[in-house]
XYZ file of C-alpha atoms in Angstrom:
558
model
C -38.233 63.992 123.827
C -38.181 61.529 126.656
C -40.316 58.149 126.980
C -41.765 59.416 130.617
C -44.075 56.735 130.911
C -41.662 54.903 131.795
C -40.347 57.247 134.531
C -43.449 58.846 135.475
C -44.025 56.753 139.093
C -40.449 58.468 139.882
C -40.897 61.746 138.666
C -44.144 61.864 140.884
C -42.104 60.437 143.840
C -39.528 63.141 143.009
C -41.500 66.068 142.762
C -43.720 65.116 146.119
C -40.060 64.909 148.060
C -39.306 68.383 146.206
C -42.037 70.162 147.652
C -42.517 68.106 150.794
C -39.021 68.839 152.078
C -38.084 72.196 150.116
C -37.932 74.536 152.777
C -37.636 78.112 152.401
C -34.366 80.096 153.200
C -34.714 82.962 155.567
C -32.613 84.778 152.619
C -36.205 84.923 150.446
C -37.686 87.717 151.032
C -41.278 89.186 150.127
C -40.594 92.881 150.404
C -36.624 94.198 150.495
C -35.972 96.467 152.821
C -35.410 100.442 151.363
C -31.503 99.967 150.968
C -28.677 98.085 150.713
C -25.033 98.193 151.062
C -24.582 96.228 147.773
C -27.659 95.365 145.229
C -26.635 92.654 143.058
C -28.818 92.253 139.656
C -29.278 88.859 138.446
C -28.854 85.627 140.163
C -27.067 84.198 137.126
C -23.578 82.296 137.194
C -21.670 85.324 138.079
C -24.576 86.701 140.288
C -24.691 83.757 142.682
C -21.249 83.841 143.182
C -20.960 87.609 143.886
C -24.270 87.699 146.186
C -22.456 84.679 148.405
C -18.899 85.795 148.845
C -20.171 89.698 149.577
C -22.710 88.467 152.684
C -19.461 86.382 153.990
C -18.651 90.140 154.910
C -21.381 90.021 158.452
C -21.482 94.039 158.696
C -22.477 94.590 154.560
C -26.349 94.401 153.918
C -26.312 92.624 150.529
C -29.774 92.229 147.877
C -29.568 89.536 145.282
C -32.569 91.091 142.561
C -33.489 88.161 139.993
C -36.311 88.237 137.412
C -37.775 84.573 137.755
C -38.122 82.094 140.510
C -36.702 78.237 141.263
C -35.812 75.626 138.449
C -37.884 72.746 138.836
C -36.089 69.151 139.235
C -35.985 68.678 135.777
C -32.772 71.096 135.521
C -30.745 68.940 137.924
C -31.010 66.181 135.254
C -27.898 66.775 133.236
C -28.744 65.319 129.838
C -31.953 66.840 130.266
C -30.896 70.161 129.474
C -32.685 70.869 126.601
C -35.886 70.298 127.936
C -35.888 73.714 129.852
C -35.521 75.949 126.621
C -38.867 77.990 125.743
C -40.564 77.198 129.412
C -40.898 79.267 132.103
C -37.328 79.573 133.402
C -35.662 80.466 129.806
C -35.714 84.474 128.796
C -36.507 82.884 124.570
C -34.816 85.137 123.210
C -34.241 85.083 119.228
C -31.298 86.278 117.143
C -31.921 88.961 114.737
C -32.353 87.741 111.020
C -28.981 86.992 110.213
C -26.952 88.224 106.598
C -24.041 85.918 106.468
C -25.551 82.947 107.862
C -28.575 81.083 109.323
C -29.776 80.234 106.077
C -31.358 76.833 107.035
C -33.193 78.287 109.866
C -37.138 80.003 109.816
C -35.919 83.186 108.294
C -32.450 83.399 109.086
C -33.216 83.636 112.672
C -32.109 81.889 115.950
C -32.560 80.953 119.172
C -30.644 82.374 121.884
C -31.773 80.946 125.335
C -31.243 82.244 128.390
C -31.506 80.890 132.152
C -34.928 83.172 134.150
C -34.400 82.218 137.544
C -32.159 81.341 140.649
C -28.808 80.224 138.641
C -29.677 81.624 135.140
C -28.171 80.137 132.289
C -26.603 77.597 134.908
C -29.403 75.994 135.578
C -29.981 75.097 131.907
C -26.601 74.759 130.337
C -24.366 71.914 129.139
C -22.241 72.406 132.052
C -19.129 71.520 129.813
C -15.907 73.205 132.087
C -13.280 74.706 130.236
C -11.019 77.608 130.971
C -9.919 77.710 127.256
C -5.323 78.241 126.046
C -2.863 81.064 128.348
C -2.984 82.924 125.222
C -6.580 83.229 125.231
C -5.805 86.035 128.057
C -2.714 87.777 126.341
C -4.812 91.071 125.519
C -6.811 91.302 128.229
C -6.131 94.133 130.568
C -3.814 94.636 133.204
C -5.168 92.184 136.444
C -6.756 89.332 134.125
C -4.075 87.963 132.657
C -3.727 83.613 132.571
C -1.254 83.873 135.398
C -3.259 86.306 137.546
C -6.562 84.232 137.058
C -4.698 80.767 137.623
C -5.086 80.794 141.592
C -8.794 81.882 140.527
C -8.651 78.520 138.373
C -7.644 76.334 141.017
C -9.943 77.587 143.823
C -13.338 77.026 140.777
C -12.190 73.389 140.199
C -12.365 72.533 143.381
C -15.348 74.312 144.522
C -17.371 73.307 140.780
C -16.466 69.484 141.224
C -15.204 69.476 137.666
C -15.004 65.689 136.735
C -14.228 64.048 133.168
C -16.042 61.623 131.241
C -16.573 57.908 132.884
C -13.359 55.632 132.028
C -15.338 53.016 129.727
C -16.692 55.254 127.719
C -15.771 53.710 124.061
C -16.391 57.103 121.900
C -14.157 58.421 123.891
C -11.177 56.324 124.150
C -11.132 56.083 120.274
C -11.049 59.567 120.189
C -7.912 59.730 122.348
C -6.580 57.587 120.242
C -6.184 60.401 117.549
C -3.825 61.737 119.410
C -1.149 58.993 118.224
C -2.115 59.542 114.699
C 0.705 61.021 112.194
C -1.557 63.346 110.531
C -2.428 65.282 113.601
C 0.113 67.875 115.165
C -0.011 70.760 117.777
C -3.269 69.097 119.321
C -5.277 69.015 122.274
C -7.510 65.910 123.101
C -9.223 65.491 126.261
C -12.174 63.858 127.926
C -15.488 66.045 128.070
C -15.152 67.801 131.570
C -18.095 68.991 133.252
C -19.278 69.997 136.882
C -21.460 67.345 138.148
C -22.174 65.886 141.857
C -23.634 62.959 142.863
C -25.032 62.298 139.593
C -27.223 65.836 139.150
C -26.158 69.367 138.302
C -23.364 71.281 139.842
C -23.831 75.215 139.276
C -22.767 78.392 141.163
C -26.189 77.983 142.284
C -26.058 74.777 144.539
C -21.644 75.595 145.022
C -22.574 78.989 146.624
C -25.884 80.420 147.103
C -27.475 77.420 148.585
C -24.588 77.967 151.021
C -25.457 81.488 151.557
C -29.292 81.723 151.661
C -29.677 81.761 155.397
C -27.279 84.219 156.002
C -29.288 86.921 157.581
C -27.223 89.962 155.671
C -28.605 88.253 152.523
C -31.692 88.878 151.289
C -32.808 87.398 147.553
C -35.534 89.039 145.953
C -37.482 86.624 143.111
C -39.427 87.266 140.288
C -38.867 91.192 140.491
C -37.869 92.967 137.337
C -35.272 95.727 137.193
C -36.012 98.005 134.749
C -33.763 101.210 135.682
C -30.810 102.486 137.515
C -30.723 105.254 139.013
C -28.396 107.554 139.251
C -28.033 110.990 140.960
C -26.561 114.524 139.320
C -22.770 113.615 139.822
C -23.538 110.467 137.858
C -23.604 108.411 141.250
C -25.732 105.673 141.703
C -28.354 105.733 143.662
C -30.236 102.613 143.782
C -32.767 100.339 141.173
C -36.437 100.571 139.935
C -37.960 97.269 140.149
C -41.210 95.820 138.642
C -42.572 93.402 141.057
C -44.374 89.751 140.091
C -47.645 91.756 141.012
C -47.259 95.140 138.857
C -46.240 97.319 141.191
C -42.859 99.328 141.109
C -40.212 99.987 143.729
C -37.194 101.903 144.324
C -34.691 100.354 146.912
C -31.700 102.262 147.826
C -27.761 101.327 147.265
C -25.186 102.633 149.828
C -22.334 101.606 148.463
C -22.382 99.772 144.646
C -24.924 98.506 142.356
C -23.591 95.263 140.723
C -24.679 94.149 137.556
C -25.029 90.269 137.101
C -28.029 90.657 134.548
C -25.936 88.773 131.196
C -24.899 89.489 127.981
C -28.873 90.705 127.162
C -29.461 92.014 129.982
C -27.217 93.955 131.557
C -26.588 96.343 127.903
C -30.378 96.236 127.643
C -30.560 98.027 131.387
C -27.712 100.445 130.773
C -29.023 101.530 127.827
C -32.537 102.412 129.183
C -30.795 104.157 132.238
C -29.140 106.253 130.210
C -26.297 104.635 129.960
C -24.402 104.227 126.313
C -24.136 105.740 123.116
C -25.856 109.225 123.440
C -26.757 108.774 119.449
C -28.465 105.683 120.243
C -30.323 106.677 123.190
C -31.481 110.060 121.026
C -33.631 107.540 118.910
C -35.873 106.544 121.960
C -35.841 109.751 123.667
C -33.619 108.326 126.323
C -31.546 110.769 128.347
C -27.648 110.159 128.058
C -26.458 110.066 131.884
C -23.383 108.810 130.391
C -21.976 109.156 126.842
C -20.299 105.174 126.471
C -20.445 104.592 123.178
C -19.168 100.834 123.126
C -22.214 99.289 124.942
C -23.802 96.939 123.475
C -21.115 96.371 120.774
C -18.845 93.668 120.647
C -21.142 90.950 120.860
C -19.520 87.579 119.617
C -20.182 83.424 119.553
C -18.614 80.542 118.475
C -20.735 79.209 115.733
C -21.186 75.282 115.535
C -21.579 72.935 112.840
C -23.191 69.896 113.459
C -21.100 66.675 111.470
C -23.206 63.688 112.575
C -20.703 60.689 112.596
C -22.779 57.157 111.160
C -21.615 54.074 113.185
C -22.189 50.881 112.785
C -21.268 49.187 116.509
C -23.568 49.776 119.330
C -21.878 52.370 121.225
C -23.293 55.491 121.067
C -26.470 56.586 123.087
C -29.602 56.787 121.253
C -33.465 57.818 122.000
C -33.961 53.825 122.746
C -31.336 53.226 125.399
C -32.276 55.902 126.789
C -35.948 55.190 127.473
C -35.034 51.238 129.177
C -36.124 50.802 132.513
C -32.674 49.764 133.660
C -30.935 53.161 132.356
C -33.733 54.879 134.084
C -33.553 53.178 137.257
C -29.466 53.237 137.281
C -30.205 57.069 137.351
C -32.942 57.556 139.783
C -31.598 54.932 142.724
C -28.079 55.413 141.764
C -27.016 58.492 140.245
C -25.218 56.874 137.497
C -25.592 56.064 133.851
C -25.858 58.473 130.730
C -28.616 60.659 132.429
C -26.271 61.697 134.995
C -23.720 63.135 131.710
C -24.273 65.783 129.130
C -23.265 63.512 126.803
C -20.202 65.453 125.931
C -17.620 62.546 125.716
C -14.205 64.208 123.907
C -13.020 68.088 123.534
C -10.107 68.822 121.101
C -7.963 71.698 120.208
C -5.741 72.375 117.252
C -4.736 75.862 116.977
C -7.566 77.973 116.664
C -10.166 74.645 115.363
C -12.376 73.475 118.340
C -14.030 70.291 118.356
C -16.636 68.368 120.752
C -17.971 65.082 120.570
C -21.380 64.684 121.574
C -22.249 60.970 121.827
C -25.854 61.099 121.012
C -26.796 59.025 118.281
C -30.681 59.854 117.658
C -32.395 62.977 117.982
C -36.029 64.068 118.402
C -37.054 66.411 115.140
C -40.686 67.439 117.216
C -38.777 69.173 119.652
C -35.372 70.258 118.546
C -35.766 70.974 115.302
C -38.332 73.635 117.281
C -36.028 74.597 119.718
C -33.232 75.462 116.994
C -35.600 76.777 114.952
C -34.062 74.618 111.832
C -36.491 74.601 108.990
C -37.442 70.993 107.994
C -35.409 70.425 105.420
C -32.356 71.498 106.555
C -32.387 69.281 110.268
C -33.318 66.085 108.311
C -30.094 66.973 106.201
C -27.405 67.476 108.578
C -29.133 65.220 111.047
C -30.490 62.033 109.415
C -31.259 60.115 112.827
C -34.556 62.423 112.596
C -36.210 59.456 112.337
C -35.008 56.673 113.646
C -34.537 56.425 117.517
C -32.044 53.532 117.621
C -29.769 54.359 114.938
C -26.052 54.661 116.293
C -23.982 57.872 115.615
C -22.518 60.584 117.451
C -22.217 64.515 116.337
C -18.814 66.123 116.259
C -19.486 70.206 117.077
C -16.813 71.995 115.109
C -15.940 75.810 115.654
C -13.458 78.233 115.445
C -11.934 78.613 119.112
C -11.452 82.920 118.197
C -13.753 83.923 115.593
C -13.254 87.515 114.122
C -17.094 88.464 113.574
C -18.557 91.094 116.025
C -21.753 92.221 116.427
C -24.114 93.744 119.054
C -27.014 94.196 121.624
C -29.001 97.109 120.984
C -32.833 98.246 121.887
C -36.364 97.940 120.098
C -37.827 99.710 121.777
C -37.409 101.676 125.699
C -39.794 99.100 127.061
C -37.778 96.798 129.421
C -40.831 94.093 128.412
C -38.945 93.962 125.147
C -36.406 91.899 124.151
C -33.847 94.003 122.334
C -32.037 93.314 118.976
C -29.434 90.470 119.408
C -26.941 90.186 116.193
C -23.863 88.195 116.640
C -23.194 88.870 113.100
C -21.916 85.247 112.315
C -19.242 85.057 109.975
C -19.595 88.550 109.036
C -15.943 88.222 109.057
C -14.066 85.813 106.221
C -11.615 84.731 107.803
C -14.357 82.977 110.493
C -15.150 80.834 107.660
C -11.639 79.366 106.777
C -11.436 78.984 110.584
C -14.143 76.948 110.406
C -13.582 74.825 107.366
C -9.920 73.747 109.550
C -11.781 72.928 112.555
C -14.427 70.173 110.138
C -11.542 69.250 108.995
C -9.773 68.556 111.671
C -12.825 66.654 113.236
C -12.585 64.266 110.297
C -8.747 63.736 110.968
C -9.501 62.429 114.460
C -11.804 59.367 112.913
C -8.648 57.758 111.336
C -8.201 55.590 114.369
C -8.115 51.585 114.727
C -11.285 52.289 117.156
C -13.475 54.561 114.776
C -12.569 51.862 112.061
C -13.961 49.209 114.386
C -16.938 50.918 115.217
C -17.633 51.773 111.650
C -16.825 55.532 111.589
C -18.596 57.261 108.868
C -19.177 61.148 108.101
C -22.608 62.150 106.606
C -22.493 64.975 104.400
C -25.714 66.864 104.195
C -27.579 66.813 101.535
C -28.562 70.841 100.608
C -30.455 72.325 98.108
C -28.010 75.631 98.575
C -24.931 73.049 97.859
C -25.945 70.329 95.773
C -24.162 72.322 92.783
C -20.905 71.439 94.679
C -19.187 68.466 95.282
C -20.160 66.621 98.944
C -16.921 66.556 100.238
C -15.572 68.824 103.170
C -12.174 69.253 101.852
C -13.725 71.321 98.877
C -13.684 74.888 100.699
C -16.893 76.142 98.716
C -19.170 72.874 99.732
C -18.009 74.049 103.737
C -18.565 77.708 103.038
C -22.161 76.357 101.664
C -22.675 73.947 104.614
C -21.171 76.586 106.922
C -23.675 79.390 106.083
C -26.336 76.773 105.418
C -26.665 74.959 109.232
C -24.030 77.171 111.464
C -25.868 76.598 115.147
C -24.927 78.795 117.900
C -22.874 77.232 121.062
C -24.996 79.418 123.452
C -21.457 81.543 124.322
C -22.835 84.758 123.688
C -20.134 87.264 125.465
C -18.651 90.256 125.087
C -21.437 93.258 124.898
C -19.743 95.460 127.606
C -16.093 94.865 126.767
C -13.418 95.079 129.436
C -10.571 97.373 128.669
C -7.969 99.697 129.456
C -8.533 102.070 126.826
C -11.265 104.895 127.136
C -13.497 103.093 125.024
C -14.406 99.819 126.828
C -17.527 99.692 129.108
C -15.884 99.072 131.673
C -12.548 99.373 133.014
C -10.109 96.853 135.114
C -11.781 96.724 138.105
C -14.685 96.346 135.920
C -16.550 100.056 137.120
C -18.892 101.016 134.514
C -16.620 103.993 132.850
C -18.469 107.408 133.791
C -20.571 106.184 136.658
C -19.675 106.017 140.251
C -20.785 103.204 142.148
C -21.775 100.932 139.192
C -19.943 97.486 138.413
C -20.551 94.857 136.397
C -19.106 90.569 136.133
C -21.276 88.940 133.853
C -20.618 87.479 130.128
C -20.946 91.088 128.693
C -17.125 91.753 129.985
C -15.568 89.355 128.506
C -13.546 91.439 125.990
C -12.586 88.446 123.273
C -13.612 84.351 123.019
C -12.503 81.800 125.138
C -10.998 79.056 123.489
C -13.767 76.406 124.674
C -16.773 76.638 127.044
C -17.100 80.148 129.233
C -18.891 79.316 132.138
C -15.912 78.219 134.652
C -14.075 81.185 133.124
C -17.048 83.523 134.972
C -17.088 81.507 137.968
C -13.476 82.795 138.341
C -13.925 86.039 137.206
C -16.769 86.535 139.376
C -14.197 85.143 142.895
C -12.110 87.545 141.661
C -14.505 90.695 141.245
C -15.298 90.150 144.977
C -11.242 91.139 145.941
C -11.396 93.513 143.674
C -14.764 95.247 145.798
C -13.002 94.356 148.852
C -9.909 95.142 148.387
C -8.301 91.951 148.946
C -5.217 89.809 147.541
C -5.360 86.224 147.213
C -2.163 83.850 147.729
């Protein structure tokens, strides 16, 4: 994607200081011990954040279990991001073949990356902060409401670094201008906020478990597979099988809780093979139900993107060609500045329930993410017509619905933990997802009408589609969106909700977030979340996660 000839004399300088100077925390550990007062699963966002604040306690033993090792440096380069999806460190997983959308990928499919290492899906996000409207809250259960979570809020700001968008960015002060314009009401804009420091990437895993991995009650356990919980006759847990990087297996021991930090994939996938879920679904694979809860796996949901690239005609926007100068480079490298050290997420909006982000890239590279998406050829070139052209100025405006209505679910393929399970979000299963939608393009469009956008030349491309070309190419027609909709929808990567959070008997888990059934069993990952947050998730977790750790402990904060 990247010209790294020009960079490569750095990236070799970078990568001999990496391993040069990388030493290894006492907290890495070859061979656990045979138990554990806590085990955590997963060294995700959540699991990093759980693993530190429990060995603050000096008299707990704690294990953090994760299935892959360290990012490379490449992940601390923030508009790098895409660069880690189908290597080593990302679980590749793809979407199931999809009914009511998808139809301008490789057979309906998608891509659904997923961080394999120490920080998961942190390591290898957009790292775009957001903890979405109050209302967004307003039916969770008792405990999680806005106002409870608020101090939570506060404490994850501060901790994550969140920072906006430089000052002199130009796409984004024209798109603060919107907010003056007549035509716009009950709106939301804001500068693209993300959790950067010092130029690289700012995740739970540098904020807390480089902090913690030299605590001697910590031990972290890489590129170890768990493939089972176990659990005794009273439905008490008893500890983890795990599949070590050699082959061999191992059962270690949990005193007191077994915490699962595994994700939105992961953690269903696990339950389900220990037994744990719908006793009708287990049946099928000859799984014994441990416990009958019927919900897991279910409720999976997304926001669903579509891509409006925004033609310009002024030289503001960053393309493939800026990118690849040797002063941009070195601004980056010596100083820690310049569009490498952004995601390139320059304006977020709100208007009821119609999300929008502005992502100020103006080129693209078909080789690799038209692969990546898994877009057939036809359709990227459509809705992105800098395919070709690596200094042609433009920006993309990602349109969703903030609370889509479509739910869908993570179930197994098999009862080998080796195999990725069935992952259906079910996008825009639901109607009304698509009206939702068709508000939020629409209100992207609004924003353009703005002395700035004029200046620069502001221009949406409609896509040219074979599936729409019968209608006419103009986004306030509701049939040409529902086309383009269905056509190019592009998942955000917000996959959430798979083991709801609830009061009633049939969520996963309950308040305190104790798997319902089991004793001893917890879980703060994604697969809680019980409906969308208005904008990006992460930060949301982050909080959830400080908050999980009071819960175990007992403890109220101020």
């Amino acid at each position: 994607m990247w010209n790294y000839v020009l960079v490569s004399a750095l990236v070799l300088l970078v990568s001999l200081l990496y391993h040069c100077y990388f030493n290894r925390p006492i907290s890495i550990i070859d061979y656990p011990n045979q138990h554990y007062d806590y085990i955590v699963v997963g060294a995700g966002t959540a699991g990093c954040v759980v693993a530190s604040r429990l060995s603050e306690i000096s008299n707990v033993s704690v294990l953090l279990v994760e299935a892959g090792g360290y990012f490379g440096w490449v992940s601390s380069v923030p508009i790098l991001a895409p660069m880690l999806q189908k290597t080593e460190v990302d679980w590749a997983y793809t979407m199931e073949p999809q009914k009511h959308s998808s139809r301008g990928f490789g057979n309906h499919v998608q891509t659904a990356p997923r961080g394999k290492g120490l920080g998961g899906s942190g390591q290898m996000n957009y790292l775009v902060h957001s903890f979405g409207r109050p209302e967004d809250y307003n039916e969770w259960p008792k405990g999680w409401s806005h106002a409870d979570l608020l101090p939570y809020f506060k404490k994850v700001a501060d901790i994550m670094n969140v920072m906006s968008s430089p000052e002199e960015e130009y796409l984004t002060d024209a798109f603060l201008m919107a907010d003056e314009s007549p035509n716009l009401s009950n709106t939301t804009l804001l500068r693209g906020m993300y959790t950067i420091k010092s130029g690289s990437r700012w995740a739970t895993f540098h904020a807390y478990l480089q902090n913690a991995w030299n605590r001697r009650n910590l031990h972290i356990l890489t590129n170890a597979l768990v493939s089972k919980i176990y659990l005794k006759k009273d439905a008490t847990v008893d500890g983890i099988k795990v599949i070590y990087k050699d082959g061999s297996v191992g059962k270690i021991l949990a005193k007191k809780e077994v915490i699962l930090c595994a994700g939105v994939i992961n953690t269903p996938q696990l339950l389900l093979l220990s037994g744990i879920g719908s006793s009708e679904d287990l049946d099928k694979f000859q799984i014994r139900t441990v416990s009958n809860v019927p919900e897991v796996g279910k409720n999976l949901f997304d926001h669903l993107l579509i891509p409006l690239y925004v033609n310009l005609k002024a030289r503001v926007s960053i393309t493939l060609v800026k990118l690849q100068t040797l002063p941009e480079v070195l601004n980056y490298f010596v100083f820690g500045r310049g569009w490498y050290a952004t995601n390139a997420v320059m304006g977020i909006g709100r208007a009821n329930n119609s999300g929008v982000m502005l992502f100020g890239v103006g080129s693209t590279e078909e080789r690799i993410l038209k692969s990546l998406s898994n877009y057939k050829t036809e359709s990227y070139r459509s809705f992105y017509p800098s395919y070709n052209n690596n200094t042609r100025e433009g920006f993309l405006y990602l349109s969703y619905c903030l609370q889509p209505k479509s739910r869908g679910s993570v179930s197994l393929r098999s009862a080998n933990i080796r195999h990725q399970p069935r992952i259906d979000p079910a996008y825009l299963k639901h109607d009304d997802d698509v009206l939702c939608t068709h508000e939020a393009i629409n209100f992207a469009i609004e924003t353009l009408d703005t002395k700035k956008f004029r200046e620069y030349g502001a221009e949406v491309h409609h896509p040219d589609l074979e599936e729409c070309r019968h209608l006419p190419q103009d986004y306030r027609d509701i049939e040409y969106t529902e086309c383009v909709i269905r056509v190019g929808g592009l998942t955000s990567y917000h996959l959430c909700g798979s083991c709801r959070m609830g009061a009633d008997d049939r969520a996963v888990v309950d308040e305190q977030l104790r798997v319902r059934g089991v004793n001893g069993l917890r879980i703060m990952d994604a697969s809680v979340i019980p409906s969308p947050i208005s904008g990006n998730p992460n930060s949301v977790l982050i909080a959830m996660a400080e908050r999980t750790i009071d819960l175990i402990i007992n403890r109220t904060i101020d």
